[in-house]
C-alpha cells in the first residue's frame, strides 16, 4: 500500500452555516461548495476548498448520526478525521486488516462518490483515518 494525497480533513460541526462563516470570514476561503445530505452515513456535508486540499464540514443528519455522538462530547464541534487517498479500497482494507488494524465496517460510497473505509483511531495513534479510493476525474 502507498499513502496517497491528503484529500480532506473532516470537521464535525453543529452548524455548517456557522462553520462556513468562520472559514469564509476569518480565513478568507472563497471556494465553498453547496452542502448536501449523505443519508447512508448520517451526515450533511459541505466542502471548503483550500489550494492543496479540502475541509469537509460534517453536520449530523438524523438521530443515529455518528456525528451526533461526537458533538455530545465536543459541543462546539472539532476535528473529526483525516482522509488520505489510496489507489484501491479493497486492497487497502485487506492490507490494513493483515497488518492488524481494525477497519470499521465494509467499504461504502463516500462524499466524493468513491468507496471509503475508516480505520479505528486506536490503531492509528488516536486519529480516525478515512481512506478513500482516488477519484478518476479531479474533483
Ligand atoms: Co471524510
PDB file of C-alpha atoms and ligand atoms in Angstrom:
ATOM      1  CA  UNK A   1       0.000   0.000   0.000  1.00  0.00           C
ATOM      2  CA  UNK A   2       1.131   3.512  -0.811  1.00  0.00           C
ATOM      3  CA  UNK A   3      -0.131   6.524   1.110  1.00  0.00           C
ATOM      4  CA  UNK A   4      -1.747   8.973  -1.274  1.00  0.00           C
ATOM      5  CA  UNK A   5      -2.525  12.663  -1.019  1.00  0.00           C
ATOM      6  CA  UNK A   6      -4.393  14.199   1.899  1.00  0.00           C
ATOM      7  CA  UNK A   7      -7.833  14.519   0.344  1.00  0.00           C
ATOM      8  CA  UNK A   8      -9.547  16.322   3.209  1.00  0.00           C
ATOM      9  CA  UNK A   9      -9.742  16.983   6.920  1.00  0.00           C
ATOM     10  CA  UNK A  10     -13.135  16.098   8.406  1.00  0.00           C
ATOM     11  CA  UNK A  11     -14.540  18.624  10.876  1.00  0.00           C
ATOM     12  CA  UNK A  12     -17.712  17.972  12.870  1.00  0.00           C
ATOM     13  CA  UNK A  13     -19.950  20.963  13.488  1.00  0.00           C
ATOM     14  CA  UNK A  14     -23.371  21.602  14.991  1.00  0.00           C
ATOM     15  CA  UNK A  15     -23.987  24.102  12.166  1.00  0.00           C
ATOM     16  CA  UNK A  16     -22.488  24.013   8.681  1.00  0.00           C
ATOM     17  CA  UNK A  17     -23.751  27.547   8.174  1.00  0.00           C
ATOM     18  CA  UNK A  18     -21.805  28.866  11.177  1.00  0.00           C
ATOM     19  CA  UNK A  19     -18.681  26.925  10.246  1.00  0.00           C
ATOM     20  CA  UNK A  20     -18.819  28.176   6.653  1.00  0.00           C
ATOM     21  CA  UNK A  21     -18.910  31.727   8.042  1.00  0.00           C
ATOM     22  CA  UNK A  22     -15.719  31.018  10.021  1.00  0.00           C
ATOM     23  CA  UNK A  23     -13.802  29.644   7.032  1.00  0.00           C
ATOM     24  CA  UNK A  24     -15.093  32.424   4.770  1.00  0.00           C
ATOM     25  CA  UNK A  25     -14.923  35.454   7.070  1.00  0.00           C
ATOM     26  CA  UNK A  26     -11.964  34.616   9.336  1.00  0.00           C
ATOM     27  CA  UNK A  27      -9.798  32.575   6.983  1.00  0.00           C
ATOM     28  CA  UNK A  28     -10.809  34.027   3.629  1.00  0.00           C
ATOM     29  CA  UNK A  29     -11.982  30.806   1.962  1.00  0.00           C
ATOM     30  CA  UNK A  30     -13.513  31.645  -1.405  1.00  0.00           C
ATOM     31  CA  UNK A  31     -14.449  28.265  -2.853  1.00  0.00           C
ATOM     32  CA  UNK A  32     -17.224  26.828  -0.705  1.00  0.00           C
ATOM     33  CA  UNK A  33     -19.331  24.072  -2.228  1.00  0.00           C
ATOM     34  CA  UNK A  34     -23.083  23.623  -1.866  1.00  0.00           C
ATOM     35  CA  UNK A  35     -23.945  21.477   1.209  1.00  0.00           C
ATOM     36  CA  UNK A  36     -25.619  18.110   0.537  1.00  0.00           C
ATOM     37  CA  UNK A  37     -27.079  15.205   2.532  1.00  0.00           C
ATOM     38  CA  UNK A  38     -25.362  11.839   2.702  1.00  0.00           C
ATOM     39  CA  UNK A  39     -28.055   9.682   4.374  1.00  0.00           C
ATOM     40  CA  UNK A  40     -26.152   6.345   4.393  1.00  0.00           C
ATOM     41  CA  UNK A  41     -23.501   7.978   6.597  1.00  0.00           C
ATOM     42  CA  UNK A  42     -25.938  10.068   8.629  1.00  0.00           C
ATOM     43  CA  UNK A  43     -24.309  13.371   7.760  1.00  0.00           C
ATOM     44  CA  UNK A  44     -24.857  16.612   5.903  1.00  0.00           C
ATOM     45  CA  UNK A  45     -21.626  17.590   4.150  1.00  0.00           C
ATOM     46  CA  UNK A  46     -20.071  20.815   2.907  1.00  0.00           C
ATOM     47  CA  UNK A  47     -16.643  21.031   1.300  1.00  0.00           C
ATOM     48  CA  UNK A  48     -14.460  24.107   1.649  1.00  0.00           C
ATOM     49  CA  UNK A  49     -11.556  24.153  -0.820  1.00  0.00           C
ATOM     50  CA  UNK A  50      -8.026  25.101   0.122  1.00  0.00           C
ATOM     51  CA  UNK A  51      -5.287  25.376  -2.522  1.00  0.00           C
ATOM     52  CA  UNK A  52      -3.979  21.870  -1.789  1.00  0.00           C
ATOM     53  CA  UNK A  53      -6.845  20.058  -0.069  1.00  0.00           C
ATOM     54  CA  UNK A  54     -10.327  20.430   1.392  1.00  0.00           C
ATOM     55  CA  UNK A  55     -12.071  20.777   4.718  1.00  0.00           C
ATOM     56  CA  UNK A  56     -15.120  18.526   5.000  1.00  0.00           C
ATOM     57  CA  UNK A  57     -17.697  20.075   7.309  1.00  0.00           C
ATOM     58  CA  UNK A  58     -19.997  17.433   8.807  1.00  0.00           C
ATOM     59  CA  UNK A  59     -23.313  18.176  10.456  1.00  0.00           C
ATOM     60  CA  UNK A  60     -25.486  15.431  11.986  1.00  0.00           C
ATOM     61  CA  UNK A  61     -28.279  14.098   9.788  1.00  0.00           C
ATOM     62  CA  UNK A  62     -30.865  12.066  11.698  1.00  0.00           C
ATOM     63  CA  UNK A  63     -30.991  10.675  15.220  1.00  0.00           C
ATOM     64  CA  UNK A  64     -28.419   7.917  14.822  1.00  0.00           C
ATOM     65  CA  UNK A  65     -25.782  10.099  13.170  1.00  0.00           C
ATOM     66  CA  UNK A  66     -22.243   9.159  14.243  1.00  0.00           C
ATOM     67  CA  UNK A  67     -21.535  12.887  14.361  1.00  0.00           C
ATOM     68  CA  UNK A  68     -24.271  13.419  16.985  1.00  0.00           C
ATOM     69  CA  UNK A  69     -22.294  11.279  19.419  1.00  0.00           C
ATOM     70  CA  UNK A  70     -19.112  13.222  18.697  1.00  0.00           C
ATOM     71  CA  UNK A  71     -20.931  16.520  19.287  1.00  0.00           C
ATOM     72  CA  UNK A  72     -22.207  15.310  22.660  1.00  0.00           C
ATOM     73  CA  UNK A  73     -18.592  15.111  23.755  1.00  0.00           C
ATOM     74  CA  UNK A  74     -17.497  18.173  21.775  1.00  0.00           C
ATOM     75  CA  UNK A  75     -20.465  20.551  21.672  1.00  0.00           C
ATOM     76  CA  UNK A  76     -18.594  23.203  19.652  1.00  0.00           C
ATOM     77  CA  UNK A  77     -17.551  20.638  17.075  1.00  0.00           C
ATOM     78  CA  UNK A  78     -13.967  19.823  16.243  1.00  0.00           C
ATOM     79  CA  UNK A  79     -11.538  17.911  14.094  1.00  0.00           C
ATOM     80  CA  UNK A  80     -13.080  14.506  13.425  1.00  0.00           C
ATOM     81  CA  UNK A  81     -10.937  12.587  10.912  1.00  0.00           C
ATOM     82  CA  UNK A  82      -8.320  12.906   8.202  1.00  0.00           C
ATOM     83  CA  UNK A  83      -8.765  11.353   4.770  1.00  0.00           C
ATOM     84  CA  UNK A  84      -5.982  10.003   2.579  1.00  0.00           C
ATOM     85  CA  UNK A  85      -6.335   8.707  -0.940  1.00  0.00           C
ATOM     86  CA  UNK A  86      -5.415   5.143  -1.884  1.00  0.00           C
ATOM     87  CA  UNK A  87      -5.410   3.555  -5.348  1.00  0.00           C
ATOM     88  CA  UNK A  88      -7.752   0.665  -4.475  1.00  0.00           C
ATOM     89  CA  UNK A  89     -10.071   0.429  -1.484  1.00  0.00           C
ATOM     90  CA  UNK A  90     -10.399  -3.360  -1.348  1.00  0.00           C
ATOM     91  CA  UNK A  91      -6.671  -3.947  -1.303  1.00  0.00           C
ATOM     92  CA  UNK A  92      -6.231  -1.130   1.228  1.00  0.00           C
ATOM     93  CA  UNK A  93      -8.798  -2.792   3.522  1.00  0.00           C
ATOM     94  CA  UNK A  94      -7.177  -6.208   3.143  1.00  0.00           C
ATOM     95  CA  UNK A  95      -3.767  -4.786   3.866  1.00  0.00           C
ATOM     96  CA  UNK A  96      -4.922  -2.816   6.917  1.00  0.00           C
ATOM     97  CA  UNK A  97      -6.504  -5.957   8.354  1.00  0.00           C
ATOM     98  CA  UNK A  98      -3.496  -8.106   7.522  1.00  0.00           C
ATOM     99  CA  UNK A  99      -1.366  -5.638   9.472  1.00  0.00           C
ATOM    100  CA  UNK A 100      -3.724  -5.856  12.437  1.00  0.00           C
ATOM    101  CA  UNK A 101      -5.543  -2.521  12.122  1.00  0.00           C
ATOM    102  CA  UNK A 102      -9.282  -2.527  12.729  1.00  0.00           C
ATOM    103  CA  UNK A 103     -11.373  -1.390   9.767  1.00  0.00           C
ATOM    104  CA  UNK A 104     -14.802  -0.089  10.749  1.00  0.00           C
ATOM    105  CA  UNK A 105     -17.386  -1.826   8.574  1.00  0.00           C
ATOM    106  CA  UNK A 106     -17.363  -2.513   4.876  1.00  0.00           C
ATOM    107  CA  UNK A 107     -16.328  -0.073   2.125  1.00  0.00           C
ATOM    108  CA  UNK A 108     -19.120   2.367   1.306  1.00  0.00           C
ATOM    109  CA  UNK A 109     -19.565   5.279  -1.033  1.00  0.00           C
ATOM    110  CA  UNK A 110     -18.166   8.446   0.495  1.00  0.00           C
ATOM    111  CA  UNK A 111     -18.820  12.128  -0.047  1.00  0.00           C
ATOM    112  CA  UNK A 112     -16.747  12.199  -3.243  1.00  0.00           C
ATOM    113  CA  UNK A 113     -18.664   9.291  -4.773  1.00  0.00           C
ATOM    114  CA  UNK A 114     -15.817   6.798  -4.441  1.00  0.00           C
ATOM    115  CA  UNK A 115     -15.539   3.945  -1.900  1.00  0.00           C
ATOM    116  CA  UNK A 116     -14.122   4.720   1.529  1.00  0.00           C
ATOM    117  CA  UNK A 117     -13.214   2.874   4.725  1.00  0.00           C
ATOM    118  CA  UNK A 118     -12.498   4.126   8.224  1.00  0.00           C
ATOM    119  CA  UNK A 119      -9.651   2.763  10.333  1.00  0.00           C
ATOM    120  CA  UNK A 120     -10.037   2.657  14.114  1.00  0.00           C
ATOM    121  CA  UNK A 121      -8.288   5.517  15.943  1.00  0.00           C
ATOM    122  CA  UNK A 122      -6.887   3.037  18.474  1.00  0.00           C
ATOM    123  CA  UNK A 123      -4.756   1.569  15.699  1.00  0.00           C
ATOM    124  CA  UNK A 124      -3.877   4.983  14.253  1.00  0.00           C
ATOM    125  CA  UNK A 125      -2.333   6.821  17.160  1.00  0.00           C
ATOM    126  CA  UNK A 126      -5.641   8.315  18.229  1.00  0.00           C
ATOM    127  CA  UNK A 127      -6.638   9.669  14.812  1.00  0.00           C
ATOM    128  CA  UNK A 128      -9.716   8.415  12.991  1.00  0.00           C
ATOM    129  CA  UNK A 129      -8.402   7.800   9.471  1.00  0.00           C
ATOM    130  CA  UNK A 130     -10.563   7.622   6.366  1.00  0.00           C
ATOM    131  CA  UNK A 131      -9.061   6.001   3.304  1.00  0.00           C
ATOM    132  CA  UNK A 132     -10.734   6.815   0.020  1.00  0.00           C
ATOM    133  CA  UNK A 133     -10.203   5.495  -3.440  1.00  0.00           C
ATOM    134  CA  UNK A 134      -8.744   8.241  -5.614  1.00  0.00           C
ATOM    135  CA  UNK A 135     -11.464   9.738  -7.820  1.00  0.00           C
ATOM    136  CA  UNK A 136     -10.991   9.032 -11.522  1.00  0.00           C
ATOM    137  CA  UNK A 137     -11.540  12.677 -12.502  1.00  0.00           C
ATOM    138  CA  UNK A 138     -10.147  15.543 -10.425  1.00  0.00           C
ATOM    139  CA  UNK A 139     -12.762  16.888  -8.040  1.00  0.00           C
TER     140      UNK A 139
HETATM  141 CO1  LIG B   1     -14.323  12.385   5.205  1.00  0.00          CO
END
